[in-house]
Structure formats: C-alpha cells, structure tokens
PDB file of C-alpha atoms in Angstrom:
ATOM      1  CA  MET A   1      -0.199   0.076   0.330  1.00 46.00           C
ATOM      2  CA  ASN A   2       1.467   3.512  -0.658  1.00 49.00           C
ATOM      3  CA  VAL A   3       1.674   5.690   2.018  1.00 46.00           C
ATOM      4  CA  ALA A   4       1.196   8.865   0.646  1.00 46.00           C
ATOM      5  CA  THR A   5      -2.287   7.708  -1.741  1.00 45.00           C
ATOM      6  CA  ASP A   6      -2.817   6.657   1.168  1.00 47.00           C
ATOM      7  CA  SER A   7      -2.906   9.824   3.859  1.00 47.00           C
ATOM      8  CA  ALA A   8      -4.084  11.466   0.636  1.00 56.00           C
ATOM      9  CA  SER A   9      -7.721   9.228   0.168  1.00 80.00           C
ATOM     10  CA  PRO A  10     -10.393  11.547   3.033  1.00 82.00           C
ATOM     11  CA  VAL A  11     -11.201   8.749   3.794  1.00 84.00           C
ATOM     12  CA  SER A  12      -8.305   7.146   5.007  1.00 85.00           C
ATOM     13  CA  ARG A  13      -7.858  10.190   6.575  1.00 89.00           C
ATOM     14  CA  THR A  14     -11.253   9.850   8.989  1.00 92.00           C
ATOM     15  CA  LEU A  15      -9.980   5.700   9.038  1.00 94.00           C
ATOM     16  CA  THR A  16      -6.555   7.124  10.819  1.00 93.00           C
ATOM     17  CA  ILE A  17      -8.319   9.677  12.886  1.00 94.00           C
ATOM     18  CA  LEU A  18     -10.506   7.004  14.353  1.00 96.00           C
ATOM     19  CA  LEU A  19      -7.777   4.699  14.673  1.00 96.00           C
ATOM     20  CA  ALA A  20      -5.850   7.256  16.600  1.00 97.00           C
ATOM     21  CA  LEU A  21      -8.919   7.841  18.650  1.00 97.00           C
ATOM     22  CA  ALA A  22      -9.014   4.093  19.302  1.00 97.00           C
ATOM     23  CA  VAL A  23      -5.799   4.137  20.351  1.00 98.00           C
ATOM     24  CA  LEU A  24      -6.078   6.695  22.789  1.00 98.00           C
ATOM     25  CA  ALA A  25      -8.926   5.899  24.170  1.00 98.00           C
ATOM     26  CA  LEU A  26      -7.218   2.003  24.981  1.00 98.00           C
ATOM     27  CA  LEU A  27      -4.509   3.888  26.532  1.00 98.00           C
ATOM     28  CA  ALA A  28      -6.393   5.965  28.497  1.00 98.00           C
ATOM     29  CA  VAL A  29      -8.664   2.651  29.675  1.00 97.00           C
ATOM     30  CA  TYR A  30      -5.056   1.030  30.702  1.00 97.00           C
ATOM     31  CA  CYS A  31      -3.962   4.938  32.306  1.00 97.00           C
ATOM     32  CA  TRP A  32      -7.154   3.751  34.906  1.00 97.00           C
ATOM     33  CA  PHE A  33      -6.743   0.960  35.508  1.00 95.00           C
ATOM     34  CA  ALA A  34      -2.462   1.521  36.952  1.00 94.00           C
ATOM     35  CA  ALA A  35      -3.607   4.925  38.764  1.00 94.00           C
ATOM     36  CA  SER A  36      -6.655   2.920  40.705  1.00 92.00           C
ATOM     37  CA  ASN A  37      -4.570  -0.347  41.849  1.00 85.00           C
ATOM     38  CA  PRO A  38      -3.012  -0.072  44.827  1.00 83.00           C
ATOM     39  CA  TYR A  39      -1.877  -3.623  45.445  1.00 82.00           C
ATOM     40  CA  SER A  40       0.471  -6.369  43.683  1.00 74.00           C
ATOM     41  CA  GLY A  41       0.725  -9.746  43.898  1.00 66.00           C
ATOM     42  CA  SER A  42       2.787 -11.428  46.276  1.00 64.00           C
ATOM     43  CA  TYR A  43       2.996 -14.021  44.203  1.00 64.00           C
ATOM     44  CA  SER A  44       4.744 -12.967  41.246  1.00 76.00           C
ATOM     45  CA  ASP A  45       7.815 -11.033  40.283  1.00 88.00           C
ATOM     46  CA  ALA A  46       6.448  -8.014  40.870  1.00 90.00           C
ATOM     47  CA  ILE A  47       6.660  -7.836  44.347  1.00 90.00           C
ATOM     48  CA  ARG A  48      10.728  -8.787  44.285  1.00 91.00           C
ATOM     49  CA  TYR A  49      10.784  -5.516  41.934  1.00 94.00           C
ATOM     50  CA  LEU A  50       8.841  -3.463  44.404  1.00 93.00           C
ATOM     51  CA  PHE A  51      11.624  -4.140  47.030  1.00 93.00           C
ATOM     52  CA  LEU A  52      14.259  -3.895  45.114  1.00 94.00           C
ATOM     53  CA  ALA A  53      13.173  -0.470  44.275  1.00 94.00           C
ATOM     54  CA  ASP A  54      13.553   0.100  47.711  1.00 94.00           C
ATOM     55  CA  SER A  55      16.928  -1.697  47.683  1.00 93.00           C
ATOM     56  CA  PHE A  56      17.826   0.965  45.119  1.00 93.00           C
ATOM     57  CA  ARG A  57      16.635   3.893  47.144  1.00 91.00           C
ATOM     58  CA  GLY A  58      18.765   3.179  49.914  1.00 91.00           C
ATOM     59  CA  VAL A  59      15.910   1.522  52.825  1.00 89.00           C
ATOM     60  CA  THR A  60      17.372  -0.726  53.955  1.00 88.00           C
ATOM     61  CA  ASP A  61      15.629  -2.874  56.932  1.00 90.00           C
ATOM     62  CA  PRO A  62      16.551  -6.761  56.644  1.00 90.00           C
ATOM     63  CA  LEU A  63      13.852  -7.782  54.760  1.00 88.00           C
ATOM     64  CA  THR A  64      14.634  -5.663  52.554  1.00 88.00           C
ATOM     65  CA  VAL A  65      18.203  -6.327  51.548  1.00 89.00           C
ATOM     66  CA  ARG A  66      17.175 -10.268  52.121  1.00 90.00           C
ATOM     67  CA  MET A  67      15.524  -9.426  49.033  1.00 87.00           C
ATOM     68  CA  ALA A  68      17.744  -7.520  47.192  1.00 88.00           C
ATOM     69  CA  GLN A  69      20.714 -10.255  47.516  1.00 88.00           C
ATOM     70  CA  GLU A  70      18.787 -13.020  46.584  1.00 87.00           C
ATOM     71  CA  SER A  71      17.716 -11.602  43.979  1.00 86.00           C
ATOM     72  CA  MET A  72      18.254 -12.333  39.777  1.00 88.00           C
ATOM     73  CA  PHE A  73      16.826  -9.387  38.396  1.00 92.00           C
ATOM     74  CA  PRO A  74      19.106  -6.696  35.875  1.00 94.00           C
ATOM     75  CA  PRO A  75      18.856  -3.921  37.597  1.00 94.00           C
ATOM     76  CA  LEU A  76      17.092  -0.640  35.153  1.00 97.00           C
ATOM     77  CA  PHE A  77      13.579  -2.023  35.622  1.00 97.00           C
ATOM     78  CA  PRO A  78      13.823  -1.636  39.349  1.00 96.00           C
ATOM     79  CA  LEU A  79      16.127   1.617  38.830  1.00 96.00           C
ATOM     80  CA  LEU A  80      13.485   2.770  36.653  1.00 97.00           C
ATOM     81  CA  LEU A  81      11.086   2.904  39.991  1.00 96.00           C
ATOM     82  CA  ALA A  82      13.281   3.474  42.732  1.00 95.00           C
ATOM     83  CA  ALA A  83      14.291   6.824  40.253  1.00 96.00           C
ATOM     84  CA  LEU A  84      10.103   7.318  40.273  1.00 96.00           C
ATOM     85  CA  GLY A  85       9.307   6.862  43.528  1.00 93.00           C
ATOM     86  CA  ALA A  86       7.619   4.181  43.412  1.00 94.00           C
ATOM     87  CA  GLY A  87       8.104   0.879  45.744  1.00 92.00           C
ATOM     88  CA  THR A  88       6.267  -1.649  48.276  1.00 91.00           C
ATOM     89  CA  GLY A  89       4.785   1.608  50.138  1.00 90.00           C
ATOM     90  CA  ALA A  90       4.690   3.300  46.120  1.00 92.00           C
ATOM     91  CA  ILE A  91       2.868   0.698  44.317  1.00 93.00           C
ATOM     92  CA  THR A  92       0.443   2.693  42.647  1.00 94.00           C
ATOM     93  CA  ALA A  93       3.319   4.686  41.206  1.00 95.00           C
ATOM     94  CA  GLY A  94       4.526   1.295  40.043  1.00 95.00           C
ATOM     95  CA  HIS A  95       1.421   0.471  38.241  1.00 96.00           C
ATOM     96  CA  LEU A  96       1.866   3.526  36.501  1.00 96.00           C
ATOM     97  CA  VAL A  97       5.388   2.847  35.149  1.00 97.00           C
ATOM     98  CA  THR A  98       4.225   0.037  33.878  1.00 96.00           C
ATOM     99  CA  PHE A  99       1.541   1.784  32.180  1.00 97.00           C
ATOM    100  CA  LEU A 100       4.184   4.374  30.362  1.00 98.00           C
ATOM    101  CA  THR A 101       6.740   1.555  29.431  1.00 98.00           C
ATOM    102  CA  LEU A 102       3.628   0.397  28.147  1.00 98.00           C
ATOM    103  CA  ALA A 103       3.345   3.627  26.177  1.00 98.00           C
ATOM    104  CA  LEU A 104       6.201   3.340  25.278  1.00 98.00           C
ATOM    105  CA  ALA A 105       6.361   0.326  23.423  1.00 98.00           C
ATOM    106  CA  CYS A 106       2.686   1.128  21.348  1.00 98.00           C
ATOM    107  CA  ALA A 107       5.836   4.195  20.190  1.00 98.00           C
ATOM    108  CA  ALA A 108       8.726   1.664  19.841  1.00 98.00           C
ATOM    109  CA  MET A 109       6.008  -0.332  17.834  1.00 98.00           C
ATOM    110  CA  TYR A 110       5.529   2.311  15.684  1.00 98.00           C
ATOM    111  CA  TRP A 111       8.234   3.019  14.193  1.00 97.00           C
ATOM    112  CA  TRP A 112       9.954   0.028  13.968  1.00 97.00           C
ATOM    113  CA  LEU A 113       6.562  -0.824  11.669  1.00 97.00           C
ATOM    114  CA  ALA A 114       7.182   2.905   9.818  1.00 96.00           C
ATOM    115  CA  GLU A 115      10.936   1.137   9.534  1.00 95.00           C
ATOM    116  CA  ALA A 116       9.260  -1.613   7.779  1.00 94.00           C
ATOM    117  CA  LYS A 117       6.869   0.324   6.088  1.00 94.00           C
ATOM    118  CA  LEU A 118       3.490   0.213   6.679  1.00 95.00           C
ATOM    119  CA  ALA A 119       0.571   2.442   6.236  1.00 94.00           C
ATOM    120  CA  VAL A 120       0.255   5.047   9.014  1.00 95.00           C
ATOM    121  CA  ASN A 121      -3.424   2.904   9.020  1.00 95.00           C
ATOM    122  CA  GLU A 122      -1.745  -0.395   9.222  1.00 95.00           C
ATOM    123  CA  ARG A 123       0.426   1.003  12.201  1.00 97.00           C
ATOM    124  CA  LEU A 124      -2.330   2.446  14.288  1.00 97.00           C
ATOM    125  CA  LEU A 125      -4.381  -0.729  13.582  1.00 97.00           C
ATOM    126  CA  ALA A 126      -1.568  -2.775  15.008  1.00 97.00           C
ATOM    127  CA  ILE A 127      -1.585  -1.096  17.615  1.00 98.00           C
ATOM    128  CA  ALA A 128      -5.474  -1.226  19.016  1.00 97.00           C
ATOM    129  CA  LEU A 129      -4.874  -4.952  18.666  1.00 97.00           C
ATOM    130  CA  LEU A 130      -1.824  -5.367  21.262  1.00 97.00           C
ATOM    131  CA  LEU A 131      -3.990  -3.454  23.499  1.00 97.00           C
ATOM    132  CA  LEU A 132      -6.693  -5.320  23.168  1.00 97.00           C
ATOM    133  CA  LEU A 133      -5.056  -8.396  23.481  1.00 97.00           C
ATOM    134  CA  PRO A 134      -6.284  -9.755  27.082  1.00 96.00           C
ATOM    135  CA  GLY A 135      -2.736 -11.570  28.137  1.00 95.00           C
ATOM    136  CA  LEU A 136      -1.220  -7.773  27.494  1.00 96.00           C
ATOM    137  CA  PHE A 137      -4.197  -6.595  30.105  1.00 95.00           C
ATOM    138  CA  LEU A 138      -3.261  -8.987  32.544  1.00 92.00           C
ATOM    139  CA  THR A 139       0.221  -8.427  32.346  1.00 93.00           C
ATOM    140  CA  SER A 140      -0.650  -5.020  32.777  1.00 94.00           C
ATOM    141  CA  LEU A 141      -2.339  -5.261  36.327  1.00 92.00           C
ATOM    142  CA  MET A 142       1.329  -6.264  37.161  1.00 92.00           C
ATOM    143  CA  VAL A 143       4.518  -4.365  37.933  1.00 94.00           C
ATOM    144  CA  LEU A 144       6.754  -5.846  35.058  1.00 94.00           C
ATOM    145  CA  SER A 145       9.864  -5.602  33.159  1.00 95.00           C
ATOM    146  CA  GLU A 146       7.913  -7.436  30.013  1.00 96.00           C
ATOM    147  CA  PHE A 147       6.348  -3.272  28.971  1.00 97.00           C
ATOM    148  CA  LEU A 148      10.257  -1.870  28.898  1.00 98.00           C
ATOM    149  CA  PHE A 149      12.513  -5.106  27.537  1.00 98.00           C
ATOM    150  CA  MET A 150       9.229  -4.880  24.390  1.00 98.00           C
ATOM    151  CA  SER A 151       9.999  -1.533  23.599  1.00 98.00           C
ATOM    152  CA  LEU A 152      13.633  -1.585  24.407  1.00 98.00           C
ATOM    153  CA  VAL A 153      13.045  -5.384  21.934  1.00 98.00           C
ATOM    154  CA  LEU A 154      11.455  -3.139  19.022  1.00 98.00           C
ATOM    155  CA  ALA A 155      13.170  -0.148  19.390  1.00 98.00           C
ATOM    156  CA  SER A 156      16.632  -1.548  18.450  1.00 97.00           C
ATOM    157  CA  LEU A 157      14.943  -3.690  15.873  1.00 96.00           C
ATOM    158  CA  ALA A 158      13.767  -0.580  14.167  1.00 97.00           C
ATOM    159  CA  ALA A 159      17.083   1.338  14.529  1.00 96.00           C
ATOM    160  CA  MET A 160      18.867  -2.020  13.216  1.00 94.00           C
ATOM    161  CA  THR A 161      16.557  -1.275   9.750  1.00 92.00           C
ATOM    162  CA  ARG A 162      17.825   2.405   9.900  1.00 92.00           C
ATOM    163  CA  SER A 163      21.272   1.588   9.623  1.00 88.00           C
ATOM    164  CA  GLU A 164      20.413   0.430   6.099  1.00 83.00           C
ATOM    165  CA  THR A 165      19.920   3.603   4.735  1.00 83.00           C
ATOM    166  CA  SER A 166      22.215   5.701   7.559  1.00 82.00           C
ATOM    167  CA  GLY A 167      25.022   3.849   9.246  1.00 81.00           C
ATOM    168  CA  ARG A 168      26.073   5.693  12.932  1.00 86.00           C
ATOM    169  CA  TRP A 169      22.069   4.091  13.907  1.00 91.00           C
ATOM    170  CA  ILE A 170      23.706   0.246  13.952  1.00 92.00           C
ATOM    171  CA  TYR A 171      24.876   2.918  17.577  1.00 93.00           C
ATOM    172  CA  VAL A 172      21.874   2.860  18.895  1.00 95.00           C
ATOM    173  CA  ALA A 173      20.455  -0.478  17.948  1.00 96.00           C
ATOM    174  CA  ALA A 174      23.476  -1.701  20.380  1.00 96.00           C
ATOM    175  CA  LEU A 175      23.097   0.742  23.254  1.00 97.00           C
ATOM    176  CA  LEU A 176      18.970  -0.556  22.942  1.00 98.00           C
ATOM    177  CA  VAL A 177      20.403  -4.217  22.886  1.00 97.00           C
ATOM    178  CA  GLY A 178      21.915  -3.305  25.530  1.00 97.00           C
ATOM    179  CA  LEU A 179      20.146  -1.959  28.007  1.00 98.00           C
ATOM    180  CA  ALA A 180      17.749  -4.523  26.375  1.00 97.00           C
ATOM    181  CA  ILE A 181      19.936  -7.224  28.112  1.00 97.00           C
ATOM    182  CA  ILE A 182      19.806  -5.353  31.605  1.00 97.00           C
ATOM    183  CA  THR A 183      15.886  -5.682  32.022  1.00 97.00           C
ATOM    184  CA  ARG A 184      15.939  -8.607  30.520  1.00 96.00           C
ATOM    185  CA  THR A 185      18.656 -11.453  30.354  1.00 94.00           C
ATOM    186  CA  VAL A 186      16.868 -13.032  27.565  1.00 95.00           C
ATOM    187  CA  GLY A 187      17.854 -10.125  25.124  1.00 95.00           C
ATOM    188  CA  ILE A 188      20.967 -11.782  24.817  1.00 96.00           C
ATOM    189  CA  ALA A 189      19.433 -13.117  22.018  1.00 96.00           C
ATOM    190  CA  LEU A 190      19.138  -9.902  20.067  1.00 96.00           C
ATOM    191  CA  LEU A 191      22.810 -10.254  19.536  1.00 95.00           C
ATOM    192  CA  PRO A 192      22.934 -11.991  16.157  1.00 95.00           C
ATOM    193  CA  SER A 193      20.452 -10.101  15.074  1.00 93.00           C
ATOM    194  CA  LEU A 194      22.629  -7.541  16.075  1.00 93.00           C
ATOM    195  CA  LEU A 195      25.588  -9.084  15.238  1.00 92.00           C
ATOM    196  CA  LEU A 196      24.038  -9.441  11.118  1.00 90.00           C
ATOM    197  CA  ALA A 197      22.869  -5.919  11.357  1.00 89.00           C
ATOM    198  CA  VAL A 198      26.266  -4.813  11.169  1.00 88.00           C
ATOM    199  CA  ARG A 199      27.258  -7.011   8.645  1.00 85.00           C
ATOM    200  CA  VAL A 200      24.430  -5.270   6.404  1.00 78.00           C
ATOM    201  CA  THR A 201      25.492  -2.070   7.148  1.00 75.00           C
ATOM    202  CA  GLY A 202      28.868  -2.624   6.408  1.00 70.00           C
ATOM    203  CA  LEU A 203      32.159  -1.179   7.210  1.00 54.00           C
ATOM    204  CA  ARG A 204      32.350   1.700   5.217  1.00 50.00           C
ATOM    205  CA  LYS A 205      28.712   2.722   6.629  1.00 55.00           C
ATOM    206  CA  LEU A 206      30.202   2.218  10.141  1.00 47.00           C
ATOM    207  CA  SER A 207      33.263   4.360   9.232  1.00 55.00           C
ATOM    208  CA  GLY A 208      31.958   6.868   7.794  1.00 54.00           C
ATOM    209  CA  ALA A 209      29.855   7.037  11.146  1.00 50.00           C
ATOM    210  CA  VAL A 210      33.001   7.949  13.068  1.00 48.00           C
ATOM    211  CA  VAL A 211      33.420  11.301  10.415  1.00 43.00           C
TER     212      VAL A 211
END
C-alpha cells in the first residue's frame, strides 16, 4: 500500500483519526487501571521488583536487604521504579511506571512498523489490536519489566532497519540492545540480529558514521 496515496484519501484520513482515537482510548483505559490499582500480588515477580526499587532508594530494613541479595533480576527496571518514586510503599506509582513503559512500547512498535514501510493506518491498527489482547491487559495489572523490555526490543529492531540507510543508527541499536539485556537477560538473543545488522551495514558505512 502506498503511504502517500493512502494518506491523501479523505476516507483514509478519517480512518486514521478513528484508529488514533481508538489507540488513545485504549491507553486511557490502561492508565485508569494503573492509577486505580494499589495492589501487587505477592506470588509474582512484581513484589521483588518493588523491593529492589526500595533497595536502590537506600531502604535498609532486613527484608529489603535479603530480597535484594537473593534477587537475580537485571537492574534497569527496578532502577527506573526507584527513580520515579515507586516501591513497596508506593505500589500505585509502580503501576503508573508500568503503564509508561507500555506507552513507550506502543511508540516503539509504531516506529518499527514505519521502518518496515507499513502505512499509517496499518501501524495504528496493529497497535490497537495489541492493546486488545487479554494477555497484555493481565500483564499490565502487575508491576513487571515486560513492557520496558518490549519497547527496547522493538526500538532496537527499528534502529537496525534504519542502519541499512544510515550507518550511525547501528550504534543506537547497540545501545538499545545493551539496555534490553540489563532489563531482561533474554535480551542476549538480540545479539545475533545486531551482528547481522552490523554485517549488512558494512564497514564503509560504519567508518563513515564516525566521521
């Protein structure tokens, strides 16, 4: 589908507005649930992330210290929670941070689909369908790192795609892959894609990016 032609059609413009409003409405629902949720299940990883956030903010009670010592989670998400004031005493703030990372994931998905040359309406429809997934909604009810990881993965893939025409973007992709790895260790799986992107970009473009 030709993006320019698609965007010039009055019907398509109307559809774009409706899809954008649908995405915003869905995000508003997610935000409302985040702002209204003061609870975090003790049988999920959420409580551990909140204790880690407390630890990064300097809380030194025995339980927090023990949870931090026993944790095997990478540090980026609990550091973000701590920086934005979330913790075991501010669980709702943790849910709002989770919502923020979900919004970032949607933005990263839009960027990635744009790099894949999908039309605007197709990008918005994909995001709307994503937000309608029951599993995504249930995940959003807990303070978890999935959405931050998702945003970094999608943004890194978009940057890798962009690097095919502009070599300097490979450095952005490498940074995003590194951040993904310190969010969830499974991010190591992105390394083969990054190496392939480096190969595709070529030594000439890489050297040109340094200049």
